[in-house]
């Protein structure tokens, strides 16, 4: 039973996030960052600062 005052939605109507409008996002031009390898990936200690 629906709560009083709430209408029962028609299953054929779009609802929620369903939409006929296309969202336009710019493509990401940055290249993906390489994954950290080896001991640095599994350790908990901080790495030394680079480029002093």
C-alpha angles and dihedrals in degrees: 000000000000119000116263111276095019115114121217108246120234109248091219093058119086113249139177112004096350109115140153091221115102114223113226115215125169115244116255106257095189118096117238116266113248116250118255110257135213127338095000090061096055101035126092099209118102119252120243116264114266131221102022 
